[in-house]
Amino acid sequence: MIRVYDMVERRYKPTKKRKEPKKKGSYKFSDKTHPKLGIISVILGAISLILMCYLSYLSSSSHGKGNIYIGLFGIVAFIISIFGLVCSVKSVKEKEIFYTFPIIGMVVNGLLVIGCAILYFIGLV
């Protein structure tokens, strides 16, 4: 305890001990964990993103005259991103977790679902 002299009451008052600032490399112990579904959703989003980028490259290199397999793998990438979005939404609902991976998975898969849906609607017109 640190004692401080009080000028009004003219006596020493005990004060609470000050907390020392955290050191830069200090550890924080908690029961929170990274959810497995959140990590799976990020992995599915990365797979879907890589697949869509590769399919876009194949389609542009063939000047838009790609075969049916490019469209089929595009639909597969769309379905994978939907599964990733569902996994991330389920993992956000868990308790005592870190929300880093579920949020990243939700953003990546959500943007992929919206982008694929827009791409397919443009193709229908």
JSON list of C-alpha atoms in Angstrom, two decimals:
[
{"chain": "A", "resi": 1, "resn": "MET", "atom": "CA", "xyz": [0.00, 0.00, 0.00]},
{"chain": "A", "resi": 2, "resn": "ILE", "atom": "CA", "xyz": [1.18, 3.47, -0.82]},
{"chain": "A", "resi": 3, "resn": "ARG", "atom": "CA", "xyz": [0.51, 6.14, 1.74]},
{"chain": "A", "resi": 4, "resn": "VAL", "atom": "CA", "xyz": [-0.42, 9.62, 0.57]},
{"chain": "A", "resi": 5, "resn": "TYR", "atom": "CA", "xyz": [-0.57, 12.67, 2.82]},
{"chain": "A", "resi": 6, "resn": "ASP", "atom": "CA", "xyz": [-4.03, 14.28, 2.79]},
{"chain": "A", "resi": 7, "resn": "MET", "atom": "CA", "xyz": [-3.71, 18.04, 3.19]},
{"chain": "A", "resi": 8, "resn": "VAL", "atom": "CA", "xyz": [-7.34, 18.55, 4.25]},
{"chain": "A", "resi": 9, "resn": "GLU", "atom": "CA", "xyz": [-7.51, 15.96, 6.99]},
{"chain": "A", "resi": 10, "resn": "ARG", "atom": "CA", "xyz": [-3.80, 16.34, 7.81]},
{"chain": "A", "resi": 11, "resn": "ARG", "atom": "CA", "xyz": [-3.00, 12.67, 7.97]},
{"chain": "A", "resi": 12, "resn": "TYR", "atom": "CA", "xyz": [-1.64, 9.91, 5.81]},
{"chain": "A", "resi": 13, "resn": "LYS", "atom": "CA", "xyz": [-4.27, 8.02, 3.82]},
{"chain": "A", "resi": 14, "resn": "PRO", "atom": "CA", "xyz": [-3.72, 4.56, 2.45]},
{"chain": "A", "resi": 15, "resn": "THR", "atom": "CA", "xyz": [-4.40, 4.30, -1.26]},
{"chain": "A", "resi": 16, "resn": "LYS", "atom": "CA", "xyz": [-4.81, 1.39, -3.58]},
{"chain": "A", "resi": 17, "resn": "LYS", "atom": "CA", "xyz": [-1.77, 0.00, -5.26]},
{"chain": "A", "resi": 18, "resn": "ARG", "atom": "CA", "xyz": [-1.42, 1.18, -8.82]},
{"chain": "A", "resi": 19, "resn": "LYS", "atom": "CA", "xyz": [-1.59, -1.36, -11.58]},
{"chain": "A", "resi": 20, "resn": "GLU", "atom": "CA", "xyz": [1.52, -1.59, -13.62]},
{"chain": "A", "resi": 21, "resn": "PRO", "atom": "CA", "xyz": [1.06, -1.23, -17.36]},
{"chain": "A", "resi": 22, "resn": "LYS", "atom": "CA", "xyz": [1.18, -4.44, -19.36]},
{"chain": "A", "resi": 23, "resn": "LYS", "atom": "CA", "xyz": [4.44, -5.34, -20.89]},
{"chain": "A", "resi": 24, "resn": "LYS", "atom": "CA", "xyz": [4.49, -5.60, -24.64]},
{"chain": "A", "resi": 25, "resn": "GLY", "atom": "CA", "xyz": [5.08, -9.35, -24.79]},
{"chain": "A", "resi": 26, "resn": "SER", "atom": "CA", "xyz": [2.84, -10.34, -21.88]},
{"chain": "A", "resi": 27, "resn": "TYR", "atom": "CA", "xyz": [0.37, -13.17, -22.16]},
{"chain": "A", "resi": 28, "resn": "LYS", "atom": "CA", "xyz": [-3.36, -13.02, -21.61]},
{"chain": "A", "resi": 29, "resn": "PHE", "atom": "CA", "xyz": [-4.89, -16.22, -20.33]},
{"chain": "A", "resi": 30, "resn": "SER", "atom": "CA", "xyz": [-8.53, -16.91, -21.10]},
{"chain": "A", "resi": 31, "resn": "ASP", "atom": "CA", "xyz": [-10.83, -19.81, -21.84]},
{"chain": "A", "resi": 32, "resn": "LYS", "atom": "CA", "xyz": [-11.69, -18.50, -25.29]},
{"chain": "A", "resi": 33, "resn": "THR", "atom": "CA", "xyz": [-10.76, -20.61, -28.28]},
{"chain": "A", "resi": 34, "resn": "HIS", "atom": "CA", "xyz": [-10.82, -20.26, -32.04]},
{"chain": "A", "resi": 35, "resn": "PRO", "atom": "CA", "xyz": [-13.90, -22.14, -33.28]},
{"chain": "A", "resi": 36, "resn": "LYS", "atom": "CA", "xyz": [-13.30, -25.00, -35.69]},
{"chain": "A", "resi": 37, "resn": "LEU", "atom": "CA", "xyz": [-16.26, -23.98, -37.86]},
{"chain": "A", "resi": 38, "resn": "GLY", "atom": "CA", "xyz": [-14.81, -20.48, -38.16]},
{"chain": "A", "resi": 39, "resn": "ILE", "atom": "CA", "xyz": [-11.47, -21.83, -39.34]},
{"chain": "A", "resi": 40, "resn": "ILE", "atom": "CA", "xyz": [-13.25, -24.17, -41.77]},
{"chain": "A", "resi": 41, "resn": "SER", "atom": "CA", "xyz": [-15.25, -21.24, -43.15]},
{"chain": "A", "resi": 42, "resn": "VAL", "atom": "CA", "xyz": [-12.05, -19.25, -43.82]},
{"chain": "A", "resi": 43, "resn": "ILE", "atom": "CA", "xyz": [-10.50, -22.27, -45.54]},
{"chain": "A", "resi": 44, "resn": "LEU", "atom": "CA", "xyz": [-13.63, -22.79, -47.68]},
{"chain": "A", "resi": 45, "resn": "GLY", "atom": "CA", "xyz": [-13.65, -19.10, -48.56]},
{"chain": "A", "resi": 46, "resn": "ALA", "atom": "CA", "xyz": [-9.99, -19.23, -49.60]},
{"chain": "A", "resi": 47, "resn": "ILE", "atom": "CA", "xyz": [-10.59, -22.33, -51.74]},
{"chain": "A", "resi": 48, "resn": "SER", "atom": "CA", "xyz": [-13.60, -20.72, -53.38]},
{"chain": "A", "resi": 49, "resn": "LEU", "atom": "CA", "xyz": [-11.74, -17.44, -53.98]},
{"chain": "A", "resi": 50, "resn": "ILE", "atom": "CA", "xyz": [-8.74, -19.19, -55.53]},
{"chain": "A", "resi": 51, "resn": "LEU", "atom": "CA", "xyz": [-11.04, -21.32, -57.69]},
{"chain": "A", "resi": 52, "resn": "MET", "atom": "CA", "xyz": [-13.00, -18.29, -58.90]},
{"chain": "A", "resi": 53, "resn": "CYS", "atom": "CA", "xyz": [-9.80, -16.38, -59.73]},
{"chain": "A", "resi": 54, "resn": "TYR", "atom": "CA", "xyz": [-8.44, -19.34, -61.66]},
{"chain": "A", "resi": 55, "resn": "LEU", "atom": "CA", "xyz": [-11.74, -19.80, -63.52]},
{"chain": "A", "resi": 56, "resn": "SER", "atom": "CA", "xyz": [-11.79, -16.11, -64.39]},
{"chain": "A", "resi": 57, "resn": "TYR", "atom": "CA", "xyz": [-8.27, -16.45, -65.79]},
{"chain": "A", "resi": 58, "resn": "LEU", "atom": "CA", "xyz": [-9.25, -19.52, -67.85]},
{"chain": "A", "resi": 59, "resn": "SER", "atom": "CA", "xyz": [-12.34, -17.79, -69.17]},
{"chain": "A", "resi": 60, "resn": "SER", "atom": "CA", "xyz": [-10.49, -14.63, -70.16]},
{"chain": "A", "resi": 61, "resn": "SER", "atom": "CA", "xyz": [-7.66, -16.56, -71.80]},
{"chain": "A", "resi": 62, "resn": "SER", "atom": "CA", "xyz": [-10.19, -18.39, -73.98]},
{"chain": "A", "resi": 63, "resn": "HIS", "atom": "CA", "xyz": [-11.82, -15.03, -74.86]},
{"chain": "A", "resi": 64, "resn": "GLY", "atom": "CA", "xyz": [-15.13, -15.96, -73.20]},
{"chain": "A", "resi": 65, "resn": "LYS", "atom": "CA", "xyz": [-15.55, -19.18, -75.16]},
{"chain": "A", "resi": 66, "resn": "GLY", "atom": "CA", "xyz": [-14.75, -21.59, -72.36]},
{"chain": "A", "resi": 67, "resn": "ASN", "atom": "CA", "xyz": [-16.28, -25.04, -72.23]},
{"chain": "A", "resi": 68, "resn": "ILE", "atom": "CA", "xyz": [-18.96, -26.33, -69.89]},
{"chain": "A", "resi": 69, "resn": "TYR", "atom": "CA", "xyz": [-16.40, -27.37, -67.25]},
{"chain": "A", "resi": 70, "resn": "ILE", "atom": "CA", "xyz": [-15.55, -23.76, -66.43]},
{"chain": "A", "resi": 71, "resn": "GLY", "atom": "CA", "xyz": [-19.22, -23.07, -65.69]},
{"chain": "A", "resi": 72, "resn": "LEU", "atom": "CA", "xyz": [-19.55, -26.29, -63.72]},
{"chain": "A", "resi": 73, "resn": "PHE", "atom": "CA", "xyz": [-16.55, -25.44, -61.52]},
{"chain": "A", "resi": 74, "resn": "GLY", "atom": "CA", "xyz": [-18.00, -21.94, -61.09]},
{"chain": "A", "resi": 75, "resn": "ILE", "atom": "CA", "xyz": [-21.17, -23.46, -59.67]},
{"chain": "A", "resi": 76, "resn": "VAL", "atom": "CA", "xyz": [-19.04, -25.68, -57.41]},
{"chain": "A", "resi": 77, "resn": "ALA", "atom": "CA", "xyz": [-17.19, -22.59, -56.13]},
{"chain": "A", "resi": 78, "resn": "PHE", "atom": "CA", "xyz": [-20.56, -20.90, -55.50]},
{"chain": "A", "resi": 79, "resn": "ILE", "atom": "CA", "xyz": [-21.78, -23.91, -53.47]},
{"chain": "A", "resi": 80, "resn": "ILE", "atom": "CA", "xyz": [-18.51, -24.05, -51.51]},
{"chain": "A", "resi": 81, "resn": "SER", "atom": "CA", "xyz": [-18.87, -20.37, -50.59]},
{"chain": "A", "resi": 82, "resn": "ILE", "atom": "CA", "xyz": [-22.47, -20.96, -49.45]},
{"chain": "A", "resi": 83, "resn": "PHE", "atom": "CA", "xyz": [-21.26, -23.78, -47.16]},
{"chain": "A", "resi": 84, "resn": "GLY", "atom": "CA", "xyz": [-18.52, -21.48, -45.85]},
{"chain": "A", "resi": 85, "resn": "LEU", "atom": "CA", "xyz": [-21.07, -18.77, -45.12]},
{"chain": "A", "resi": 86, "resn": "VAL", "atom": "CA", "xyz": [-23.28, -21.23, -43.24]},
{"chain": "A", "resi": 87, "resn": "CYS", "atom": "CA", "xyz": [-20.28, -22.47, -41.19]},
{"chain": "A", "resi": 88, "resn": "SER", "atom": "CA", "xyz": [-19.29, -18.93, -40.25]},
{"chain": "A", "resi": 89, "resn": "VAL", "atom": "CA", "xyz": [-22.83, -18.00, -39.18]},
{"chain": "A", "resi": 90, "resn": "LYS", "atom": "CA", "xyz": [-23.03, -21.14, -37.02]},
{"chain": "A", "resi": 91, "resn": "SER", "atom": "CA", "xyz": [-19.67, -20.42, -35.42]},
{"chain": "A", "resi": 92, "resn": "VAL", "atom": "CA", "xyz": [-20.59, -16.82, -34.54]},
{"chain": "A", "resi": 93, "resn": "LYS", "atom": "CA", "xyz": [-23.44, -18.17, -32.40]},
{"chain": "A", "resi": 94, "resn": "GLU", "atom": "CA", "xyz": [-21.04, -20.13, -30.15]},
{"chain": "A", "resi": 95, "resn": "LYS", "atom": "CA", "xyz": [-20.11, -18.81, -26.72]},
{"chain": "A", "resi": 96, "resn": "GLU", "atom": "CA", "xyz": [-16.65, -17.99, -25.33]},
{"chain": "A", "resi": 97, "resn": "ILE", "atom": "CA", "xyz": [-14.81, -17.83, -28.66]},
{"chain": "A", "resi": 98, "resn": "PHE", "atom": "CA", "xyz": [-12.56, -15.46, -30.52]},
{"chain": "A", "resi": 99, "resn": "TYR", "atom": "CA", "xyz": [-14.55, -13.90, -33.36]},
{"chain": "A", "resi": 100, "resn": "THR", "atom": "CA", "xyz": [-11.63, -13.34, -35.74]},
{"chain": "A", "resi": 101, "resn": "PHE", "atom": "CA", "xyz": [-12.06, -16.36, -38.01]},
{"chain": "A", "resi": 102, "resn": "PRO", "atom": "CA", "xyz": [-15.88, -16.37, -38.12]},
{"chain": "A", "resi": 103, "resn": "ILE", "atom": "CA", "xyz": [-15.98, -12.69, -39.13]},
{"chain": "A", "resi": 104, "resn": "ILE", "atom": "CA", "xyz": [-13.28, -13.13, -41.79]},
{"chain": "A", "resi": 105, "resn": "GLY", "atom": "CA", "xyz": [-15.09, -16.21, -43.13]},
{"chain": "A", "resi": 106, "resn": "MET", "atom": "CA", "xyz": [-18.41, -14.38, -43.15]},
{"chain": "A", "resi": 107, "resn": "VAL", "atom": "CA", "xyz": [-17.02, -11.42, -45.08]},
{"chain": "A", "resi": 108, "resn": "VAL", "atom": "CA", "xyz": [-15.08, -13.48, -47.64]},
{"chain": "A", "resi": 109, "resn": "ASN", "atom": "CA", "xyz": [-17.85, -16.01, -48.26]},
{"chain": "A", "resi": 110, "resn": "GLY", "atom": "CA", "xyz": [-20.57, -13.35, -48.26]},
{"chain": "A", "resi": 111, "resn": "LEU", "atom": "CA", "xyz": [-18.74, -11.31, -50.89]},
{"chain": "A", "resi": 112, "resn": "LEU", "atom": "CA", "xyz": [-18.15, -14.44, -52.97]},
{"chain": "A", "resi": 113, "resn": "VAL", "atom": "CA", "xyz": [-21.82, -15.45, -52.80]},
{"chain": "A", "resi": 114, "resn": "ILE", "atom": "CA", "xyz": [-22.91, -11.95, -53.84]},
{"chain": "A", "resi": 115, "resn": "GLY", "atom": "CA", "xyz": [-20.27, -11.77, -56.59]},
{"chain": "A", "resi": 116, "resn": "CYS", "atom": "CA", "xyz": [-21.15, -15.19, -58.01]},
{"chain": "A", "resi": 117, "resn": "ALA", "atom": "CA", "xyz": [-24.88, -14.42, -57.90]},
{"chain": "A", "resi": 118, "resn": "ILE", "atom": "CA", "xyz": [-24.33, -11.14, -59.76]},
{"chain": "A", "resi": 119, "resn": "LEU", "atom": "CA", "xyz": [-22.10, -12.91, -62.29]},
{"chain": "A", "resi": 120, "resn": "TYR", "atom": "CA", "xyz": [-24.73, -15.58, -62.98]},
{"chain": "A", "resi": 121, "resn": "PHE", "atom": "CA", "xyz": [-27.57, -13.04, -63.25]},
{"chain": "A", "resi": 122, "resn": "ILE", "atom": "CA", "xyz": [-25.51, -11.03, -65.75]},
{"chain": "A", "resi": 123, "resn": "GLY", "atom": "CA", "xyz": [-24.94, -14.27, -67.69]},
{"chain": "A", "resi": 124, "resn": "LEU", "atom": "CA", "xyz": [-28.68, -14.91, -67.86]},
{"chain": "A", "resi": 125, "resn": "VAL", "atom": "CA", "xyz": [-29.40, -11.54, -69.43]}
]
